[in-house]
Amino acid sequence: MSEALLTIENLSVGFGRSDAVQAVTHQVSLSINKGETLALVGESGSGKSVTANAILKLLPKGSAHYLEGQINFAGVNTLQCSERQLRGIRGGRIGMIFQEPMVSLNPLHKIGKQLVETLAIHRGMRQKKAENLAVSWLEKVGIRNPASKINAYPHELSGGERQRVMIAMALINEPELLIADEPTTALDVSVQAQILDLLKSLQQELGMAMLFITHDLSIVRRIADRVAVMQEGKLVEVNQCKTLFSAPQHPYTQLLIQSDPRGLPVPVDSNSPVLLKAQDLKVWFPITGGLLKRTVDHVKAVTDMQFELRKGHSIGLVGESGSGKSTTGMAILKLVNSQGVIEYDGHDLQGLDRKGMLPYRSKMQVVFQDPFSALNPRMSVAQVIGEGLYVHTDFSDEQIDAAICDAMREVDLDPQTRHRYPNEFSGGQRQRVAIARALVLKPEFILLDEPTSSLDRTVQAQVLDLLKSLQEKYGLTYLFISHDLNVVKSLCHYTIVMKQGEIVEQGPTLDLFQNPGQPYTRQLVSLSSF
């Protein structure tokens, strides 16, 4: 048996003022062996990140309280360490990758300066030697042209590149333990696979242990040796990865495993009339240059998009970030300028101005990816849901209130909560509010732009089931944008694969998944099934 590098014993952490501290983790005990990967899984709010941040005492001073227990790293209780001792461990012996690299990287400093700084602090390395090592690590984590990228600012890099920089920063001092907190959540499936493979290869090269925090069980299957499951601040099950997935013991673990997107799309009539048609749709954004700001080139966001979407059916648009999925959706709703044919129920939308589009706005609704940023925090839920009714109907206040209550009941929200504000709801509840806002106008068509990607697995399953039941009940028509092929398989009758603004392949969803014709589609399908 390998020797334990880190042990957490009966850890309870609370937040609040000293006279009113509320415990959020309860007597958590777990260990990580040298060279091992332990996955810590559970839904948002289960205490995963609190437990991980407690290891290095990174929780907010003043409001966070370590109520009981101890954390031993290589024989040292980190909770008893001074700030000076902790500085020697943080970033040196224990590296950490955070969920959102854009927040974690300093936007005012170049990438090179941030990498050199950590070498100077922990190794006392001279500038030139540190710069050379930084370039070699950028190359090691797969950054192209590392010698030039070292002089880039974080905002000049893509999401995948920023995450690679965070990995380089966490590993440049060759730590004994890496804590990775949801490091692939915001990444496309292909970039996600690259990052996971990179972490595994670097782990083997350095012989380090890894604590990997996630709510995505497909990642756990791919990367973990052992799995620890948390629910409401408590550790409910710890087991070897294969054993946990083949024979989960705790009901909550069983629920998580069963919450993977499942089932087939709702039955539909293949002869139902075409509701939405796009033909030769093109969205090119001009690039201007020179003194007179003439157009010198174009960003070809979408080229030659075409499809027919029948009433009551769902089409999935899949592809990586930057493939043109969301731009296509915005063009269909006439929220960005485009060329080509857009027909809705036999009517040409391209020639319509803002006033001409108004009758179609109530029929065509949208649900966005992040419900928190899509809902106005200064408006109550009733105001958010009812806003469209004031614009598109001449209902009385009583009729509007009744319609709001009906819409909330449709999405399994209690109408008694309609006077609360969005921040008083969970992520899944906020997404239900966004769906209720779309439903209240009794639309025929809803654009769903990654509506489940930021949600926990169990909540995602609930929202998918809700979307299916609403589609079956009201004959709704969906254009569903996603990079999660398992979700698309569960909801969509037809799928279009996009890459760099163009259609790579399209066809009935099950046919496309079982017999992908193009290499890019085969890659996406294989990555979604690990």
Coordinates of C-alpha atoms in Angstrom, one line a residue:
M1 CA 0.0 0.0 0.0
S2 CA 1.3 3.4 -0.9
E3 CA 2.1 5.9 1.8
A4 CA -0.5 8.7 2.5
L5 CA 0.8 12.1 1.5
L6 CA -2.3 14.0 2.7
T7 CA -4.8 13.1 5.4
I8 CA -7.8 15.1 6.5
E9 CA -9.3 14.0 9.8
N10 CA -12.8 15.0 11.1
L11 CA -12.6 18.4 9.4
S12 CA -15.5 20.8 10.1
V13 CA -15.5 24.2 8.6
G14 CA -18.0 27.0 9.2
F15 CA -18.8 30.5 8.0
G16 CA -20.2 33.6 9.8
R17 CA -19.4 35.9 12.7
S18 CA -17.9 34.3 15.8
D19 CA -21.3 34.5 17.6
A20 CA -23.2 32.9 14.7
V21 CA -21.1 30.4 12.8
Q22 CA -22.8 27.9 10.5
A23 CA -21.0 24.7 9.7
V24 CA -20.8 23.9 6.0
T25 CA -18.6 20.7 6.2
H26 CA -19.1 18.1 8.9
Q27 CA -16.3 15.8 10.1
V28 CA -14.8 15.1 6.7
S29 CA -12.1 12.5 6.7
L30 CA -10.1 11.3 3.7
S31 CA -6.5 10.6 2.5
I32 CA -4.5 10.9 -0.7
N33 CA -1.6 8.6 -1.3
K34 CA 1.6 9.5 -3.1
G35 CA 1.1 9.4 -6.9
E36 CA -2.7 8.7 -6.6
T37 CA -5.6 10.6 -8.1
L38 CA -8.5 11.1 -5.8
A39 CA -11.7 12.6 -7.3
L40 CA -13.9 14.6 -5.0
V41 CA -17.4 14.7 -6.4
G42 CA -20.8 16.1 -5.6
E43 CA -23.2 18.9 -6.6
S44 CA -22.7 22.6 -6.1
G45 CA -22.8 23.5 -2.4
S46 CA -21.7 20.0 -1.3
G47 CA -18.5 21.4 0.3
K48 CA -15.9 20.1 -2.3
S49 CA -14.2 23.4 -2.8
V50 CA -14.4 24.4 0.9
T51 CA -12.6 21.2 1.8
A52 CA -9.9 21.7 -0.9
N53 CA -9.3 25.4 0.0
A54 CA -9.1 24.5 3.7
I55 CA -6.0 22.4 2.9
L56 CA -4.0 25.6 2.2
K57 CA -6.1 27.8 4.5
L58 CA -7.3 29.8 1.4
L59 CA -10.8 30.4 2.8
P60 CA -11.7 34.0 3.6
K61 CA -10.1 35.2 6.8
G62 CA -12.5 36.5 9.4
S63 CA -15.6 34.7 8.0
A64 CA -14.2 31.2 7.7
H65 CA -13.7 29.1 10.9
Y66 CA -11.9 25.8 11.2
L67 CA -14.2 24.3 13.9
E68 CA -12.5 20.9 14.4
G69 CA -10.2 18.4 12.9
Q70 CA -6.7 18.5 11.3
I71 CA -5.1 18.4 7.9
N72 CA -1.7 16.7 7.8
F73 CA 0.5 17.2 4.7
A74 CA 3.7 15.2 4.7
G75 CA 3.5 15.1 8.5
V76 CA 2.7 18.8 9.0
N77 CA -0.7 20.0 10.2
T78 CA -1.4 22.9 7.8
L79 CA -4.2 24.3 10.0
Q80 CA -1.5 25.0 12.7
C81 CA 1.0 26.5 10.3
S82 CA 2.0 30.1 10.4
E83 CA 1.4 32.3 7.3
R84 CA 5.1 32.1 6.6
Q85 CA 5.2 28.3 6.7
L86 CA 2.1 28.1 4.5
R87 CA 3.7 30.4 1.8
G88 CA 6.5 27.8 1.5
I89 CA 3.9 25.0 0.9
R90 CA 1.5 27.0 -1.4
G91 CA 2.6 26.9 -5.0
G92 CA 5.8 25.0 -4.0
R93 CA 4.9 21.7 -2.5
I94 CA 1.2 21.9 -3.2
G95 CA 0.0 23.4 -6.6
M96 CA -3.6 24.5 -7.3
I97 CA -5.5 25.0 -10.5
F98 CA -8.7 27.0 -10.1
Q99 CA -12.0 26.7 -12.0
E100 CA -11.9 30.0 -13.9
P101 CA -8.4 30.9 -15.2
M102 CA -9.4 34.4 -16.3
V103 CA -10.2 35.3 -12.7
S104 CA -7.1 33.5 -11.3
L105 CA -4.6 35.1 -13.7
N106 CA -3.7 38.8 -13.1
P107 CA -5.1 40.7 -16.1
L108 CA -2.5 43.5 -15.7
H109 CA 0.6 41.3 -16.0
K110 CA 2.0 39.3 -18.9
I111 CA 2.0 35.5 -18.7
G112 CA 5.8 35.4 -18.4
K113 CA 5.9 37.7 -15.4
Q114 CA 3.4 35.6 -13.5
L115 CA 5.3 32.4 -14.2
V116 CA 8.7 33.9 -13.3
E117 CA 7.3 35.4 -10.1
T118 CA 6.3 32.0 -8.7
L119 CA 9.9 30.6 -9.5
A120 CA 11.5 33.6 -7.8
I121 CA 9.3 33.2 -4.7
H122 CA 9.7 29.4 -4.2
R123 CA 13.1 28.7 -5.8
G124 CA 14.9 32.1 -5.7
M125 CA 15.6 31.7 -9.4
R126 CA 17.3 34.4 -11.4
Q127 CA 15.3 36.2 -14.1
K128 CA 16.9 34.7 -17.2
K129 CA 16.9 31.2 -15.9
A130 CA 13.3 31.6 -14.7
E131 CA 12.2 32.9 -18.1
N132 CA 13.8 29.9 -19.9
L133 CA 12.1 27.5 -17.6
A134 CA 8.8 29.3 -18.1
V135 CA 9.1 29.0 -21.9
S136 CA 9.9 25.3 -21.6
W137 CA 6.9 24.7 -19.3
L138 CA 4.5 26.6 -21.7
E139 CA 5.8 24.2 -24.4
K140 CA 5.3 21.2 -22.1
V141 CA 1.6 22.1 -21.5
G142 CA 1.0 22.4 -25.3
I143 CA 1.1 26.2 -25.8
R144 CA 2.0 27.0 -29.4
N145 CA 4.8 29.5 -30.0
P146 CA 5.7 29.7 -26.3
A147 CA 8.5 32.2 -26.8
S148 CA 6.0 34.7 -28.1
K149 CA 3.0 33.7 -25.9
I150 CA 5.1 34.4 -22.8
N151 CA 4.7 38.1 -23.6
A152 CA 0.9 37.9 -24.0
Y153 CA -1.7 39.1 -21.5
P154 CA -4.3 36.6 -20.3
H155 CA -7.1 38.2 -22.4
E156 CA -5.1 37.6 -25.5
L157 CA -5.3 33.8 -25.0
S158 CA -8.1 31.4 -25.7
G159 CA -9.9 29.6 -22.8
G160 CA -8.0 26.4 -23.4
E161 CA -4.7 28.3 -23.5
R162 CA -5.4 30.2 -20.3
Q163 CA -6.2 26.9 -18.6
R164 CA -2.9 25.5 -19.8
V165 CA -1.1 28.5 -18.4
M166 CA -2.7 27.8 -15.1
I167 CA -1.5 24.2 -15.2
A168 CA 2.0 25.4 -16.0
M169 CA 1.9 27.9 -13.1
A170 CA 0.7 25.1 -10.7
L171 CA 3.3 22.6 -11.8
I172 CA 6.3 24.7 -12.6
N173 CA 7.7 24.1 -9.1
E174 CA 7.1 20.4 -9.4
P175 CA 4.7 20.0 -6.4
E176 CA 4.1 16.8 -4.5
L177 CA 0.3 17.4 -4.6
L178 CA -1.9 19.1 -7.2
I179 CA -5.4 20.3 -6.3
A180 CA -7.4 20.8 -9.5
D181 CA -10.8 22.5 -8.7
E182 CA -13.2 22.0 -11.7
P183 CA -10.3 22.7 -14.2
T184 CA -12.2 21.6 -17.3
T185 CA -15.8 22.8 -16.6
A186 CA -15.9 25.7 -19.1
L187 CA -14.0 23.9 -21.8
D188 CA -15.2 22.1 -25.0
V189 CA -15.1 18.3 -25.0
S190 CA -12.1 18.1 -27.3
V191 CA -10.1 20.7 -25.3
Q192 CA -11.2 19.0 -22.1
A193 CA -9.8 15.7 -23.2
Q194 CA -6.5 17.3 -24.1
I195 CA -6.3 18.9 -20.7
L196 CA -7.1 15.6 -18.9
D197 CA -4.5 13.7 -20.9
L198 CA -2.0 16.5 -20.2
L199 CA -2.6 16.3 -16.5
K200 CA -2.2 12.5 -16.4
S201 CA 1.0 12.6 -18.4
L202 CA 2.5 15.3 -16.2
Q203 CA 1.4 13.5 -13.0
Q204 CA 3.2 10.4 -14.1
E205 CA 6.3 12.4 -15.1
L206 CA 6.5 14.2 -11.8
G207 CA 5.1 11.3 -9.6
M208 CA 2.7 13.7 -7.9
A209 CA -0.6 13.0 -6.2
M210 CA -3.8 14.8 -7.4
L211 CA -7.0 15.9 -5.8
F212 CA -9.4 16.4 -8.7
I213 CA -12.7 18.2 -7.9
T214 CA -15.6 17.9 -10.3
H215 CA -19.3 17.2 -10.7
D216 CA -18.8 15.5 -14.1
L217 CA -18.7 11.8 -13.6
S218 CA -17.5 11.0 -17.1
I219 CA -14.3 12.8 -16.2
V220 CA -14.0 10.8 -13.0
R221 CA -14.2 7.6 -14.9
R222 CA -11.4 8.7 -17.1
I223 CA -8.9 10.1 -14.5
A224 CA -9.5 8.8 -11.0
D225 CA -8.0 6.0 -9.0
R226 CA -10.4 6.5 -6.1
V227 CA -13.5 8.6 -5.6
A228 CA -14.9 10.4 -2.6
V229 CA -18.6 11.6 -2.8
M230 CA -19.8 14.6 -0.8
Q231 CA -23.4 15.6 -0.1
E232 CA -24.4 18.6 2.0
G233 CA -21.0 18.9 3.6
K234 CA -20.7 15.3 4.5
L235 CA -18.6 12.5 3.0
V236 CA -21.1 9.8 2.1
E237 CA -18.9 7.3 0.2
V238 CA -15.3 6.6 -0.7
N239 CA -14.2 3.7 -2.9
Q240 CA -12.0 2.6 -5.8
C241 CA -13.2 4.2 -9.0
K242 CA -14.3 1.0 -10.8
T243 CA -16.0 -0.4 -7.7
L244 CA -17.9 2.8 -7.1
F245 CA -19.3 2.9 -10.6
S246 CA -20.1 -0.8 -10.8
A247 CA -21.6 -1.1 -7.3
P248 CA -22.4 2.3 -5.7
Q249 CA -23.4 1.8 -2.1
H250 CA -25.0 5.2 -1.0
P251 CA -28.3 6.3 -2.5
Y252 CA -26.9 9.7 -3.4
T253 CA -24.0 8.1 -5.3
Q254 CA -26.6 5.9 -7.1
L255 CA -28.6 9.1 -8.0
L256 CA -25.5 10.9 -9.4
I257 CA -24.6 7.9 -11.6
Q258 CA -28.2 7.5 -12.8
S259 CA -28.4 11.3 -13.6
D260 CA -26.4 11.1 -16.8
P261 CA -28.5 12.3 -19.8
R262 CA -30.6 9.4 -20.8
G263 CA -33.7 8.5 -22.8
L264 CA -34.6 9.4 -26.3
P265 CA -36.3 12.5 -27.8
V266 CA -40.1 12.8 -27.6
P267 CA -42.0 11.0 -30.4
V268 CA -42.8 13.4 -33.3
D269 CA -44.6 13.4 -36.6
S270 CA -42.1 13.3 -39.5
N271 CA -44.7 14.9 -41.8
S272 CA -45.4 18.0 -39.6
P273 CA -45.0 21.3 -41.5
V274 CA -41.7 23.2 -41.6
L275 CA -41.7 26.0 -39.0
L276 CA -38.2 27.4 -39.5
K277 CA -36.0 27.4 -42.5
A278 CA -32.5 28.7 -43.0
Q279 CA -30.8 28.7 -46.4
D280 CA -27.4 29.9 -47.4
L281 CA -27.2 31.8 -44.1
K282 CA -24.1 33.8 -43.7
V283 CA -22.8 35.9 -40.8
W284 CA -19.5 37.7 -41.6
F285 CA -18.1 40.4 -39.3
P286 CA -16.0 43.1 -41.1
I287 CA -12.4 43.7 -40.1
T288 CA -11.5 47.4 -40.7
G289 CA -8.1 48.9 -41.1
G290 CA -6.2 51.9 -42.2
L291 CA -6.9 55.6 -41.8
L292 CA -10.3 55.4 -43.5
K293 CA -11.4 52.3 -41.6
R294 CA -12.0 50.4 -44.8
T295 CA -13.0 46.7 -44.6
V296 CA -9.9 44.7 -45.2
D297 CA -11.2 41.2 -44.3
H298 CA -14.0 39.4 -42.5
V299 CA -14.4 37.1 -39.5
K300 CA -16.4 34.4 -41.2
A301 CA -18.5 33.4 -38.2
V302 CA -21.1 31.4 -40.2
T303 CA -21.0 30.4 -43.8
D304 CA -23.7 28.5 -45.8
M305 CA -25.8 27.4 -42.9
Q306 CA -29.0 25.6 -44.0
F307 CA -31.6 23.4 -42.3
E308 CA -35.4 22.9 -42.0
L309 CA -36.9 22.6 -38.6
R310 CA -40.4 21.1 -38.4
K311 CA -43.0 21.9 -35.8
G312 CA -42.6 20.0 -32.6
H313 CA -39.1 18.8 -33.6
S314 CA -35.7 19.6 -32.1
I315 CA -32.5 20.3 -34.0
G316 CA -29.1 20.1 -32.1
L317 CA -26.3 22.4 -33.1
V318 CA -23.0 21.0 -31.9
G319 CA -19.3 21.9 -32.2
E320 CA -16.5 23.6 -30.2
S321 CA -16.4 27.2 -29.0
G322 CA -16.0 29.5 -32.0
S323 CA -17.7 27.1 -34.4
G324 CA -20.6 29.5 -35.0
K325 CA -23.4 27.8 -33.0
S326 CA -24.5 30.7 -31.0
T327 CA -24.0 33.2 -33.9
T328 CA -26.4 31.0 -35.9
G329 CA -29.0 31.2 -33.2
M330 CA -28.6 35.0 -32.8
A331 CA -29.0 35.3 -36.6
I332 CA -32.2 33.2 -36.6
L333 CA -33.6 35.6 -34.0
K334 CA -32.4 38.6 -36.0
L335 CA -30.2 39.7 -33.1
V336 CA -27.2 39.9 -35.4
N337 CA -27.1 41.0 -39.1
S338 CA -27.0 38.1 -41.6
Q339 CA -27.4 37.3 -45.3
G340 CA -29.4 34.5 -46.8
V341 CA -32.9 33.1 -46.2
I342 CA -34.6 33.0 -42.8
E343 CA -38.2 31.9 -43.1
Y344 CA -40.6 31.4 -40.1
D345 CA -43.9 29.6 -40.8
G346 CA -43.5 30.5 -44.5
H347 CA -42.8 34.3 -43.9
D348 CA -39.5 35.9 -44.8
L349 CA -37.8 37.5 -41.7
Q350 CA -34.8 39.0 -43.5
G351 CA -36.7 42.0 -44.9
L352 CA -38.3 42.9 -41.6
D353 CA -37.3 45.9 -39.5
R354 CA -37.6 46.1 -35.7
K355 CA -41.3 47.0 -35.8
G356 CA -42.0 44.2 -38.4
M357 CA -40.2 41.6 -36.2
L358 CA -42.3 42.5 -33.1
P359 CA -45.2 40.1 -33.8
Y360 CA -42.6 37.3 -34.1
R361 CA -40.8 38.1 -30.9
S362 CA -43.5 36.5 -28.7
K363 CA -43.5 33.4 -30.9
M364 CA -39.7 33.0 -30.8
Q365 CA -38.1 32.9 -27.4
V366 CA -34.6 32.2 -26.0
V367 CA -33.1 30.5 -22.9
F368 CA -29.4 31.4 -22.4
Q369 CA -26.5 29.4 -20.9
D370 CA -26.0 31.3 -17.6
P371 CA -29.3 32.0 -15.9
F372 CA -27.7 34.3 -13.3
S373 CA -26.3 36.8 -15.9
A374 CA -29.5 36.4 -18.1
L375 CA -31.8 37.5 -15.2
N376 CA -31.9 41.1 -14.1
P377 CA -30.8 41.0 -10.4
R378 CA -32.8 44.1 -9.6
M379 CA -36.1 42.6 -10.7
S380 CA -38.1 40.1 -8.8
V381 CA -38.9 36.8 -10.4
A382 CA -42.4 37.9 -11.1
Q383 CA -41.1 41.0 -12.9
V384 CA -38.6 38.9 -14.9
I385 CA -41.2 36.4 -16.0
G386 CA -43.9 38.9 -16.7
E387 CA -41.8 41.5 -18.6
G388 CA -42.7 40.2 -22.0
L389 CA -46.5 40.2 -21.2
Y390 CA -46.4 44.0 -20.7
V391 CA -44.7 44.4 -24.1
H392 CA -46.7 41.9 -26.2
T393 CA -50.2 41.7 -24.6
D394 CA -52.9 44.1 -23.2
F395 CA -53.5 41.9 -20.2
S396 CA -54.6 43.5 -16.9
D397 CA -52.3 43.3 -13.9
E398 CA -54.5 40.4 -12.5
Q399 CA -54.2 38.5 -15.8
I400 CA -50.5 39.0 -15.9
D401 CA -50.1 37.8 -12.3
A402 CA -52.2 34.7 -13.1
A403 CA -50.1 34.0 -16.2
I404 CA -46.9 34.3 -14.2
C405 CA -48.2 31.8 -11.6
D406 CA -49.2 29.4 -14.3
A407 CA -45.8 29.6 -16.0
M408 CA -44.0 29.0 -12.6
R409 CA -46.2 25.9 -11.9
E410 CA -45.4 24.6 -15.4
V411 CA -41.7 24.6 -14.6
D412 CA -42.2 23.2 -11.0
L413 CA -41.6 26.5 -9.2
D414 CA -43.7 27.6 -6.3
P415 CA -45.7 30.7 -7.3
Q416 CA -45.5 31.9 -3.7
T417 CA -41.8 32.6 -4.4
R418 CA -42.4 35.0 -7.3
H419 CA -41.7 38.1 -5.3
R420 CA -38.1 36.9 -4.4
Y421 CA -35.1 38.0 -6.4
P422 CA -32.8 35.7 -8.6
N423 CA -30.0 35.6 -6.1
E424 CA -32.4 33.9 -3.7
F425 CA -32.7 30.9 -6.0
S426 CA -30.3 28.0 -6.8
G427 CA -28.7 27.6 -10.3
G428 CA -31.3 25.0 -11.3
Q429 CA -34.2 27.1 -10.0
R430 CA -32.8 30.2 -11.9
Q431 CA -32.8 28.2 -15.1
R432 CA -36.4 27.2 -14.5
V433 CA -37.2 30.9 -14.1
A434 CA -35.5 31.6 -17.5
I435 CA -37.6 28.8 -19.1
A436 CA -40.8 30.2 -17.4
R437 CA -40.0 33.6 -18.9
A438 CA -39.8 32.0 -22.3
L439 CA -43.0 30.0 -21.8
V440 CA -45.2 32.7 -20.5
L441 CA -45.8 34.1 -24.0
K442 CA -46.9 30.7 -25.3
P443 CA -44.2 30.6 -28.0
E444 CA -44.0 28.1 -30.8
F445 CA -40.2 28.1 -31.0
I446 CA -37.5 28.3 -28.3
L447 CA -33.7 28.7 -28.9
L448 CA -31.9 26.9 -26.1
D449 CA -28.3 28.1 -26.0
E450 CA -26.3 25.7 -23.7
P451 CA -29.1 25.8 -21.1
T452 CA -27.7 22.9 -19.0
S453 CA -23.9 23.2 -19.3
S454 CA -23.5 25.2 -16.1
L455 CA -25.7 22.9 -14.0
D456 CA -25.0 19.9 -11.8
R457 CA -25.7 16.5 -13.3
T458 CA -28.9 15.8 -11.3
V459 CA -30.2 19.3 -12.0
Q460 CA -29.3 19.0 -15.6
A461 CA -31.3 15.7 -15.8
Q462 CA -34.3 17.5 -14.2
V463 CA -34.2 20.4 -16.7
L464 CA -33.9 18.0 -19.6
D465 CA -36.9 16.0 -18.4
L466 CA -38.8 19.4 -18.0
L467 CA -37.9 20.5 -21.6
K468 CA -39.1 17.2 -23.0
S469 CA -42.4 17.2 -21.1
L470 CA -43.1 20.8 -22.2
Q471 CA -42.3 19.9 -25.8
E472 CA -44.7 16.9 -25.7
K473 CA -47.4 18.9 -23.9
Y474 CA -47.3 22.0 -26.1
G475 CA -45.7 20.8 -29.3
L476 CA -42.8 23.2 -28.8
T477 CA -40.0 23.5 -31.4
Y478 CA -36.4 23.7 -30.2
L479 CA -33.1 24.8 -31.7
F480 CA -30.7 23.4 -29.1
I481 CA -27.1 24.6 -29.0
S482 CA -24.6 22.5 -27.0
H483 CA -21.2 20.9 -26.9
D484 CA -22.4 18.0 -24.8
L485 CA -23.4 15.3 -27.3
N486 CA -25.0 13.1 -24.6
V487 CA -27.5 15.9 -23.9
V488 CA -28.2 16.4 -27.6
K489 CA -28.7 12.6 -28.0
S490 CA -31.4 12.7 -25.3
L491 CA -33.3 15.7 -26.7
C492 CA -32.8 16.3 -30.4
H493 CA -34.2 14.5 -33.4
Y494 CA -31.7 15.9 -35.9
T495 CA -28.2 17.1 -35.4
I496 CA -25.9 19.6 -37.2
V497 CA -22.2 19.4 -36.5
M498 CA -20.3 22.7 -37.0
K499 CA -16.7 23.6 -37.2
Q500 CA -15.2 27.1 -37.9
G501 CA -18.5 28.5 -39.1
E502 CA -19.4 25.7 -41.5
I503 CA -21.5 22.5 -41.5
V504 CA -19.2 19.4 -41.2
E505 CA -22.0 16.9 -41.2
Q506 CA -25.8 16.6 -40.4
G507 CA -28.5 14.0 -40.1
P508 CA -30.9 12.2 -37.8
T509 CA -29.3 12.2 -34.3
L510 CA -29.1 8.4 -33.7
D511 CA -27.8 7.8 -37.2
L512 CA -25.1 10.5 -36.8
F513 CA -24.0 9.1 -33.4
Q514 CA -23.9 5.5 -34.5
N515 CA -22.3 6.0 -37.9
P516 CA -20.5 9.4 -38.0
G517 CA -19.2 10.0 -41.5
Q518 CA -16.6 12.7 -40.9
P519 CA -13.4 12.4 -38.8
Y520 CA -14.3 15.5 -36.8
T521 CA -17.7 14.0 -35.9
R522 CA -16.1 10.7 -35.0
Q523 CA -13.7 12.6 -32.7
L524 CA -16.6 14.4 -30.9
V525 CA -18.6 11.2 -30.6
S526 CA -15.6 9.2 -29.2
L527 CA -14.8 11.9 -26.7
S528 CA -18.4 12.2 -25.5
S529 CA -18.5 8.5 -24.7
F530 CA -15.6 8.1 -22.4

